[in-house]
Short mmCIF file of C-alpha atoms in Angstrom, two decimals:
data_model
loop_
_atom_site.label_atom_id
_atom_site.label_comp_id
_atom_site.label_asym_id
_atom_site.label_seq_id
_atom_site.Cartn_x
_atom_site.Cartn_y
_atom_site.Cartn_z
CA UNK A 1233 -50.05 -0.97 -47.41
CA UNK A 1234 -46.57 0.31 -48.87
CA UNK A 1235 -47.12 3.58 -47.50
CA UNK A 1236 -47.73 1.95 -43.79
CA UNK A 1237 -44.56 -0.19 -43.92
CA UNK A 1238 -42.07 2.14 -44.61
CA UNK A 1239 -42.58 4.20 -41.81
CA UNK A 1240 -42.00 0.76 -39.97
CA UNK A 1241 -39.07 0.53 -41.14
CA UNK A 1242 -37.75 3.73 -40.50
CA UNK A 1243 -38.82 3.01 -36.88
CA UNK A 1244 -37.01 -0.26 -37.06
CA UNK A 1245 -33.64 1.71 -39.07
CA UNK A 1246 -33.92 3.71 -36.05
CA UNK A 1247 -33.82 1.36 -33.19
CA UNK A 1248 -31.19 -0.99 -34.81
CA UNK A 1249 -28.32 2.07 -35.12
CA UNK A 1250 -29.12 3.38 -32.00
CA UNK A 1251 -28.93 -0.11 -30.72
CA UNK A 1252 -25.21 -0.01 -32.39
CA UNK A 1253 -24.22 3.10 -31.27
CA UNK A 1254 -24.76 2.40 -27.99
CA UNK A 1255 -22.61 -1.10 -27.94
CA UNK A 1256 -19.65 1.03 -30.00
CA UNK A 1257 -20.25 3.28 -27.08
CA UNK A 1258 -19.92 0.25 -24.37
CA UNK A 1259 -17.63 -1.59 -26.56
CA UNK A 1260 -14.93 1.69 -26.52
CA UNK A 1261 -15.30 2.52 -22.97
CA UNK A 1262 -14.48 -1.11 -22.40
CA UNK A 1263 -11.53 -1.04 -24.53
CA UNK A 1264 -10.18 2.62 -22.95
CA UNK A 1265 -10.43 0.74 -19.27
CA UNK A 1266 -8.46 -2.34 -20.68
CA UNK A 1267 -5.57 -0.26 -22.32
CA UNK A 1268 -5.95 2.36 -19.13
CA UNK A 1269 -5.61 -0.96 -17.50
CA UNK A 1270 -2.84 -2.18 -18.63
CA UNK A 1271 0.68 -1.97 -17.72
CA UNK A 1272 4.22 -1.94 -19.96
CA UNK A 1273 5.56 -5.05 -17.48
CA UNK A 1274 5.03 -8.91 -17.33
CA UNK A 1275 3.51 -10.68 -14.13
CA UNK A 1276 3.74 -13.97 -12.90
CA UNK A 1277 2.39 -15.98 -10.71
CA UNK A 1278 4.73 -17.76 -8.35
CA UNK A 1279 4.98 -19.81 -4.93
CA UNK A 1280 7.58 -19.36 -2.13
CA UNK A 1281 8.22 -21.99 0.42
CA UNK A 1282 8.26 -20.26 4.31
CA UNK A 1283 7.94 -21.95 7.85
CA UNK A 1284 6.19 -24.95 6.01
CA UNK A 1285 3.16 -22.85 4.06
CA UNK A 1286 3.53 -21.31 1.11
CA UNK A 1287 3.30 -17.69 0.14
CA UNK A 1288 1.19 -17.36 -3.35
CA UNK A 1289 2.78 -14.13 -4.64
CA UNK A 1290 3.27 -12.02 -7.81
CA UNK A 1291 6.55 -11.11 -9.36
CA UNK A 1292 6.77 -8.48 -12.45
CA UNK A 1293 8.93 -8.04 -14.60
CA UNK A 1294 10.22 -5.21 -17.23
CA UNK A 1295 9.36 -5.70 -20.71
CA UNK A 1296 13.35 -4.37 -21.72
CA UNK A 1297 15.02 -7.30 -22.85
CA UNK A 1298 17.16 -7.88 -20.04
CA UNK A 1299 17.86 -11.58 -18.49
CA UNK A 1300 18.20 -10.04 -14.64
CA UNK A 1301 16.98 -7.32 -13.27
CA UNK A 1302 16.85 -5.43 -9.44
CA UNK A 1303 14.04 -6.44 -7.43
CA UNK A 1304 11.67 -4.18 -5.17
CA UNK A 1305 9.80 -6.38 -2.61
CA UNK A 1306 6.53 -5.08 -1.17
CA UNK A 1307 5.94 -4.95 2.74
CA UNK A 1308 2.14 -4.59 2.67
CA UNK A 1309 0.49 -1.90 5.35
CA UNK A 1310 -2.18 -3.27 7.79
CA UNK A 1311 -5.35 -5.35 7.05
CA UNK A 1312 -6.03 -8.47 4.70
CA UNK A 1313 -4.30 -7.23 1.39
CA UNK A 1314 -3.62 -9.67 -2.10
CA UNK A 1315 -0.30 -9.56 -3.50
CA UNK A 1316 -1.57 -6.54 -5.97
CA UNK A 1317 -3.55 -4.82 -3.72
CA UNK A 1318 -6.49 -5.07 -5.85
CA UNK A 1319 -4.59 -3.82 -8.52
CA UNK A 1320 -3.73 -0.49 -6.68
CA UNK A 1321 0.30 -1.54 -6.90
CA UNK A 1322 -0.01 -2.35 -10.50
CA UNK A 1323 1.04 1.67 -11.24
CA UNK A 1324 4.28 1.09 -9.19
CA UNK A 1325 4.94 -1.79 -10.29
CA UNK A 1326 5.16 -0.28 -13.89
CA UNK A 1327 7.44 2.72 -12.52
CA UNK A 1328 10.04 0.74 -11.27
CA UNK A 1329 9.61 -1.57 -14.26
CA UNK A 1330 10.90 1.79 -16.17
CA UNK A 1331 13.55 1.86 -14.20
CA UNK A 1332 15.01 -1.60 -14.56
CA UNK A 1333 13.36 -3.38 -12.00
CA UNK A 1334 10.77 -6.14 -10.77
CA UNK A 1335 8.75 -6.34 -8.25
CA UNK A 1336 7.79 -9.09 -5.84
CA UNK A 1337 4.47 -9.40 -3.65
CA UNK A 1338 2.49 -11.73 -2.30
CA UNK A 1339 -0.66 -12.63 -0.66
CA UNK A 1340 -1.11 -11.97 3.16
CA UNK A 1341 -1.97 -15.36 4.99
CA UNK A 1342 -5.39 -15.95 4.86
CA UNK A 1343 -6.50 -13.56 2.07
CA UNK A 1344 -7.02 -14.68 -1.59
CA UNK A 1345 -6.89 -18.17 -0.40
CA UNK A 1346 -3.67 -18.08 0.99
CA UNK A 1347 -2.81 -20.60 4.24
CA UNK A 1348 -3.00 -19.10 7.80
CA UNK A 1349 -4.41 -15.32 9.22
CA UNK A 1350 -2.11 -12.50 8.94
CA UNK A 1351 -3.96 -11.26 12.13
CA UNK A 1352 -1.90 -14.18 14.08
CA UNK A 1353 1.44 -12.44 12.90
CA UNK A 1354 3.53 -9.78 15.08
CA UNK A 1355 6.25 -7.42 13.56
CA UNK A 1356 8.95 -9.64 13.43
CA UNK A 1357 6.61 -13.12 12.30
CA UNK A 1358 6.13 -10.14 8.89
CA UNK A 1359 10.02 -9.64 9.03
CA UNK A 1360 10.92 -12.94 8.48
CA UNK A 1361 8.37 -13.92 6.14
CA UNK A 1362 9.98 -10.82 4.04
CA UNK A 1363 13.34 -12.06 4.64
CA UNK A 1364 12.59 -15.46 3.31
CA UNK A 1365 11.16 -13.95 0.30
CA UNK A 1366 14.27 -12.17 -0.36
CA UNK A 1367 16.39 -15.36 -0.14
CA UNK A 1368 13.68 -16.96 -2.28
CA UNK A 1369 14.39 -13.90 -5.05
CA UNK A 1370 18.32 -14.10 -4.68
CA UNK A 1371 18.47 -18.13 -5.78
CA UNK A 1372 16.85 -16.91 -8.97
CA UNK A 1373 18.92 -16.60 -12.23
CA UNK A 1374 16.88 -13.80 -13.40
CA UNK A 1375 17.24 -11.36 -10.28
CA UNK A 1376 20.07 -9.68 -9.46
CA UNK A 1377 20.58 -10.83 -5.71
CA UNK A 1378 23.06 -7.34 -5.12
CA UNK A 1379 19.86 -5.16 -6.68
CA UNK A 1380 17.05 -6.01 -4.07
CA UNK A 1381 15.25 -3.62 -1.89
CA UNK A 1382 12.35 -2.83 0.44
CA UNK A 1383 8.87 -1.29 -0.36
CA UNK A 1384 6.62 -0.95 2.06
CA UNK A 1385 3.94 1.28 3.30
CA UNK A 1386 1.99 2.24 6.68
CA UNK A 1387 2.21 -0.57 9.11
CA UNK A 1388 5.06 -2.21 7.06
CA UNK A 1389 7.58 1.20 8.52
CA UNK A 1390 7.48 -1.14 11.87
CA UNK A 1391 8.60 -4.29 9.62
CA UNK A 1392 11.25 -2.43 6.93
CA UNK A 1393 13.99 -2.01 9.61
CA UNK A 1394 13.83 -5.81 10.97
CA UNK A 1395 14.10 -7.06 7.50
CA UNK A 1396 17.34 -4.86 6.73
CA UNK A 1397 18.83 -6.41 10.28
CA UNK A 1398 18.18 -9.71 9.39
CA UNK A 1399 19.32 -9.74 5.52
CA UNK A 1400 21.59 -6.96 3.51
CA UNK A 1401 19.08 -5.04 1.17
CA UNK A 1402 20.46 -2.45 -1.34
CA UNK A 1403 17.59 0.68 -0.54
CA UNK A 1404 14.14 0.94 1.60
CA UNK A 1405 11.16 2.97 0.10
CA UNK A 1406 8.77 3.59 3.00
CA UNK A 1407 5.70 5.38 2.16
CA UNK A 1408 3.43 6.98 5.11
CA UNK A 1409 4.90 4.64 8.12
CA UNK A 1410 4.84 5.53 11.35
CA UNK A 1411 7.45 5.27 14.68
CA UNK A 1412 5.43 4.40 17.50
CA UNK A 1413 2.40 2.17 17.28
CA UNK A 1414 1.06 4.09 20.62
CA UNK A 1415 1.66 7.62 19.52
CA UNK A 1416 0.38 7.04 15.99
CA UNK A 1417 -2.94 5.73 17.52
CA UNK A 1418 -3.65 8.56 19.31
CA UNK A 1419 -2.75 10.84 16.11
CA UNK A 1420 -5.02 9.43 14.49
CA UNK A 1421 -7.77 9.50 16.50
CA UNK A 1422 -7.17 13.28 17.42
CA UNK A 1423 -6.97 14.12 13.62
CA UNK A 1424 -10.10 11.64 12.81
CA UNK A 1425 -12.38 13.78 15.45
CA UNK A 1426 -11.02 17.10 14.20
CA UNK A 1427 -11.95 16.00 10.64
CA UNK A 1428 -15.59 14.67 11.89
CA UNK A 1429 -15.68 18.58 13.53
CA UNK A 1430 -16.74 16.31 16.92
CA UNK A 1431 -17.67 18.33 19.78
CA UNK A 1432 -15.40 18.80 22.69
CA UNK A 1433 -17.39 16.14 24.96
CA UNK A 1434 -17.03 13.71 22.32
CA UNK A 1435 -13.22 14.12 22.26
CA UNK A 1436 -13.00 13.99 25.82
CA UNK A 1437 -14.95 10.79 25.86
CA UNK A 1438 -13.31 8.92 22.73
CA UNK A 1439 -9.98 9.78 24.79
CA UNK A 1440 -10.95 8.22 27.84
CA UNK A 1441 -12.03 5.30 25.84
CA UNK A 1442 -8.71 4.95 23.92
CA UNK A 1443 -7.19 5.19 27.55
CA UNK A 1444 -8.82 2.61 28.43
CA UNK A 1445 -7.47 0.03 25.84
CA UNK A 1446 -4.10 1.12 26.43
CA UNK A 1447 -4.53 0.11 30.06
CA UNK A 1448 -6.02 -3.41 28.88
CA UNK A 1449 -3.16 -3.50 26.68
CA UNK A 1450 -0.37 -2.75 29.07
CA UNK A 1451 -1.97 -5.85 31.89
CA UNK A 1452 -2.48 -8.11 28.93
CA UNK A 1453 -5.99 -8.46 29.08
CA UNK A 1454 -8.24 -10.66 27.02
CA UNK A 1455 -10.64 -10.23 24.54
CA UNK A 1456 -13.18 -10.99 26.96
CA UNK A 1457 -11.84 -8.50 29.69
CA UNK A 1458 -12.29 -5.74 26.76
CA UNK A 1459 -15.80 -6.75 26.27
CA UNK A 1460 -16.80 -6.56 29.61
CA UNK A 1461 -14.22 -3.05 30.08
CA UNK A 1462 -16.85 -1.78 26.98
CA UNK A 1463 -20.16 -2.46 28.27
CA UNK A 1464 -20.30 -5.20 25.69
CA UNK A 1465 -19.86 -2.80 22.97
CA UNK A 1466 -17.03 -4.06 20.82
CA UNK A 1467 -16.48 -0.98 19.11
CA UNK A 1468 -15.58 -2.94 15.65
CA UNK A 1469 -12.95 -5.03 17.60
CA UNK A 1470 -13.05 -8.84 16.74
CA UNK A 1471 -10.89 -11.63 19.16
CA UNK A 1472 -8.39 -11.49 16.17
CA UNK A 1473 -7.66 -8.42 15.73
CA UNK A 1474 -7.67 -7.83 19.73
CA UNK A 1475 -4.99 -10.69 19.62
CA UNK A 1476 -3.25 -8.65 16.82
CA UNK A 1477 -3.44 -5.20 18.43
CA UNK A 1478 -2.06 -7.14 21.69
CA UNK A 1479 0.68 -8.43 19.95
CA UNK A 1480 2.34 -5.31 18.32
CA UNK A 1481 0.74 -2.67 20.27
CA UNK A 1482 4.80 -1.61 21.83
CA UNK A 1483 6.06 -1.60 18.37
CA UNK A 1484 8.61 1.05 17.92
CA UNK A 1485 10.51 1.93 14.78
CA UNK A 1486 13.17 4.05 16.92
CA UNK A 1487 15.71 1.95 17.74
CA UNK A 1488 15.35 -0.62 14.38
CA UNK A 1489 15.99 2.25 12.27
CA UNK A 1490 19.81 2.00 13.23
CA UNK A 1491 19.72 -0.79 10.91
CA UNK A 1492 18.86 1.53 7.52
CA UNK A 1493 21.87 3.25 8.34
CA UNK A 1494 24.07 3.69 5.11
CA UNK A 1495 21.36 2.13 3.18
CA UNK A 1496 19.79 4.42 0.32
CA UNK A 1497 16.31 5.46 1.91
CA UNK A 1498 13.52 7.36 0.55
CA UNK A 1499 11.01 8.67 2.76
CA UNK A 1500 7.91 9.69 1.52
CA UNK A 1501 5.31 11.56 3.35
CA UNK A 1502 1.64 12.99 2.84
CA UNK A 1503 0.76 16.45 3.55
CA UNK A 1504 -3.07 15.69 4.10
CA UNK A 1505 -1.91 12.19 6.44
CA UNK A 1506 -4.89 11.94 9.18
CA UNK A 1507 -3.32 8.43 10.05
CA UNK A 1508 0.52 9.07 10.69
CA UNK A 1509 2.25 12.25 12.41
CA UNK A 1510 4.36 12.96 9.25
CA UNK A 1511 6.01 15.25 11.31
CA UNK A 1512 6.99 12.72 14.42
CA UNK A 1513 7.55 10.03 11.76
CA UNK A 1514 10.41 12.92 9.36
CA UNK A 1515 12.01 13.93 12.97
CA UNK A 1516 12.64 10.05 14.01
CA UNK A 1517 14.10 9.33 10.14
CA UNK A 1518 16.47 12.24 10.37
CA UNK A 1519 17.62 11.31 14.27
CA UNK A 1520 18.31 7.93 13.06
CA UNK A 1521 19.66 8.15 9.44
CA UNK A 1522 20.60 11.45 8.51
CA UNK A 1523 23.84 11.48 10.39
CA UNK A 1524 26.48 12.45 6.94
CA UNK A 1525 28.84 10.88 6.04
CA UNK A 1526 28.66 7.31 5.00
CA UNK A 1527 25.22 6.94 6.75
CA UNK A 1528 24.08 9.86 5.00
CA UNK A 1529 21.68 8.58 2.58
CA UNK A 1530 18.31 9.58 3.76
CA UNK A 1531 15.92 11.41 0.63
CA UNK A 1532 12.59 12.64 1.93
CA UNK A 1533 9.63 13.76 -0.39
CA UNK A 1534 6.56 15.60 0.60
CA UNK A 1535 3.63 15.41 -1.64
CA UNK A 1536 1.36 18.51 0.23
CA UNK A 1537 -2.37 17.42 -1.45
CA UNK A 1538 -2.23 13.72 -0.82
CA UNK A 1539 -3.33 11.29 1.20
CA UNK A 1540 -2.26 8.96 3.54
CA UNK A 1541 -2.43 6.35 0.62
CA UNK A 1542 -0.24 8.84 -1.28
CA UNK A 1543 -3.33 8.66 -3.11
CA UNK A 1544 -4.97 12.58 -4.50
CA UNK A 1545 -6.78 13.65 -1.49
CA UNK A 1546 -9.82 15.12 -3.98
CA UNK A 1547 -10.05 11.30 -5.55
CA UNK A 1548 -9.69 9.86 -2.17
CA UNK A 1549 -12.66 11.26 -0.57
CA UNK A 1550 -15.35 10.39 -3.40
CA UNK A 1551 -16.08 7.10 -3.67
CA UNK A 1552 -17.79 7.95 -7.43
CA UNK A 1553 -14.30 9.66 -8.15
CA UNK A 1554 -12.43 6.80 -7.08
CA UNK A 1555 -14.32 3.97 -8.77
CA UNK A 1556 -14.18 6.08 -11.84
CA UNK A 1557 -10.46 7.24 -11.79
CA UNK A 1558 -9.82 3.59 -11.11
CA UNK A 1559 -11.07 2.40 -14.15
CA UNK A 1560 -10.23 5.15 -16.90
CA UNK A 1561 -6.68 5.99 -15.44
CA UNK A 1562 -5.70 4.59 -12.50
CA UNK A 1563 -2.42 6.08 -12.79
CA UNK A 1564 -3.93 9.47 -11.97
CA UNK A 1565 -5.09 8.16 -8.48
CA UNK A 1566 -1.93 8.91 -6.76
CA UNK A 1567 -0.57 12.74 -6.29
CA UNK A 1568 1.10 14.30 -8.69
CA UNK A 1569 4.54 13.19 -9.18
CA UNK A 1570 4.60 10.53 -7.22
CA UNK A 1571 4.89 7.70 -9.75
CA UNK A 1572 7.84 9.81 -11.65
CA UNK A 1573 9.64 10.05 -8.25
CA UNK A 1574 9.79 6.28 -7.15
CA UNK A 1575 11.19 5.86 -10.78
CA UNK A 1576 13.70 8.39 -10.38
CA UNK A 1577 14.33 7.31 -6.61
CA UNK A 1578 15.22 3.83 -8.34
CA UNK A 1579 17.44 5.09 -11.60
CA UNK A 1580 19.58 7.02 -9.07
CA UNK A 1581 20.46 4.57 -7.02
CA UNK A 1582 24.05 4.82 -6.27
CA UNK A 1583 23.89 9.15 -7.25
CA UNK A 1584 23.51 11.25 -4.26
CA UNK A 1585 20.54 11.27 -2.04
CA UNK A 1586 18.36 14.43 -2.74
CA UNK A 1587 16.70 16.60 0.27
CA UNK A 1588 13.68 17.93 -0.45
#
């Protein structure tokens, strides 16, 4: 009998401390994607009052000790984003925290349980919201009202310009936006089929179809008329976004730009960017704002293996790679220098713009 059990209870030893190993195992990799997950700031949960709804936004704030700080307020790009972008700002947010300043966001309308549908909003409905968040920001004791700025990225390069006309802001940081909402469709979908290596009787036909919609956007067609204009085939397009699309389709950067004029901006642009002409979007910048002299301030910064997300072009295209980088350092999602040079973009406010 003794000679039985012990054997047992090696087999038993065994199981138990393998068992243990593998929740130290779980229980560290859990740990490394909390502390990977964690950011050097403070974030709060706040409410501003606009057109009779409220905006349910985030605002963080440095760890340094200071009682007020500059403020960076985020312009999100298109579709239905939170205030953190599911966490993807949270890296930002902790460079400009390094540099002194907060940062404000909040939830698009209808997403995370916010009132109304962001798809009901044109250019200038996002403007003002923006604007009212920045009044919201300066009646605070703990924000420096002559320290607040614009973020914003993609779609939001159509919205920067009308916030800056409508209330003084002290620098703009647009990432990836485009200049004409027309010419930047068409980019895209050119770059999209070269991507896809579509044949040339694809191309052809996608065109005609894009031509198409443009001419049911220029007579101000309904959703229905594009139905029946598609065979039925909505092509992914919903009534909302239809309405959307309808609503902002002549958007045009060109002439709002004026208003960035002798405001500190930093441009920065993608060098694999399927979505946006960086090269139509750095020539309309430079027309409008890098004139010298006192409306000299334009800095522009090209980061040559990323994304249109500004995120690493390798990371971006595996969905494994993503998830994983994500988790275990999300910091190392976007290209390489790109957190270091909002921070320094921020600390040198007030320096000379740099040309790169």
């Amino acid at each position: 009998m003794r000679h039985r059990t012990q054997p047992r209870r090696r087999g038993l030893r065994i199981t138990v401390w393998s068992l243990v190993a593998v929740l130290l195992v779980g229980t560290g990799l859990v740990g490394a994607v909390l502390w990977q997950n964690s950011y050097d700031m403070d974030e709060r949960r706040v409410s501003i009052r606009h057109g009779g709804h409220v905006l349910n936004g985030v605002l963080a704030v440095p760890r340094d000790g200071r009682e007020r700080h500059g403020l960076v307020v985020y312009v999100h790009g298109d579709g239905p984003t939170d205030a953190t972008h599911d966490d993807g700002y949270k890296p930002i947010w902790e460079a400009s925290a390094k540099a002194g300043y907060a940062s404000l966001s909040w939830d698009k309308p209808g997403v995370a349980g916010a009132p109304g549908n962001w798809l009901d909003q044109s250019m200038d409905d996002r403007a003002d919201e923006t604007a009212a968040a920045i009044a919201w920001a300066r009646a605070r004791p703990d924000i420096d009202g002559d320290r607040i700025g614009l973020w914003g990225a993609s779609q939001a390069g159509w919205v920067l310009p009308k916030v800056a006309a409508r209330t003084p802001v002290s620098f703009v940081v647009a990432v990836s936006p485009a200049i004409n909402w027309l010419r930047q469709g068409r980019y895209n979908l050119l770059a999209e089929l070269r991507a896809e290596g579509a044949s040339a009787a694809r191309t052809e036909a996608e065109t005609a179809r894009s031509d198409a919609v443009r001419e049911l956007l220029a007579r101000r067609a309904s959703f229905e008329e594009y139905l029946a204009a598609m065979g039925g085939d909505a092509h992914g397009m919903t009534a909302d976004r239809w309405g959307f699309v309808s609503r902002n389709h002549t958007a045009d950067a060109t002439r709002d730009l004026v208003a960035l004029r002798g405001v500190p901006v930093l441009l920065v642009l993608a060098g694999r960017d399927i979505n946006v002409d960086t090269a139509d979007t750095e020539r309309g910048y430079r027309e409008a704002l890098d004139t010298g002299g006192a409306g000299g301030a334009l800095t522009v910064e090209h980061y040559p293996d990323a994304a249109h997300s500004l995120l690493k072009r390798s990371v971006e295209q595996s969905e494994l790679g993503l998830t994983l980088t994500a988790l275990f350092s999300p910091r190392s999602l976007f290209a390489d220098g790109f957190l270091d040079g909002q921070r320094q973009f921020l600390d040198g406010l007030g320096r000379a713009p740099r040309q790169r």
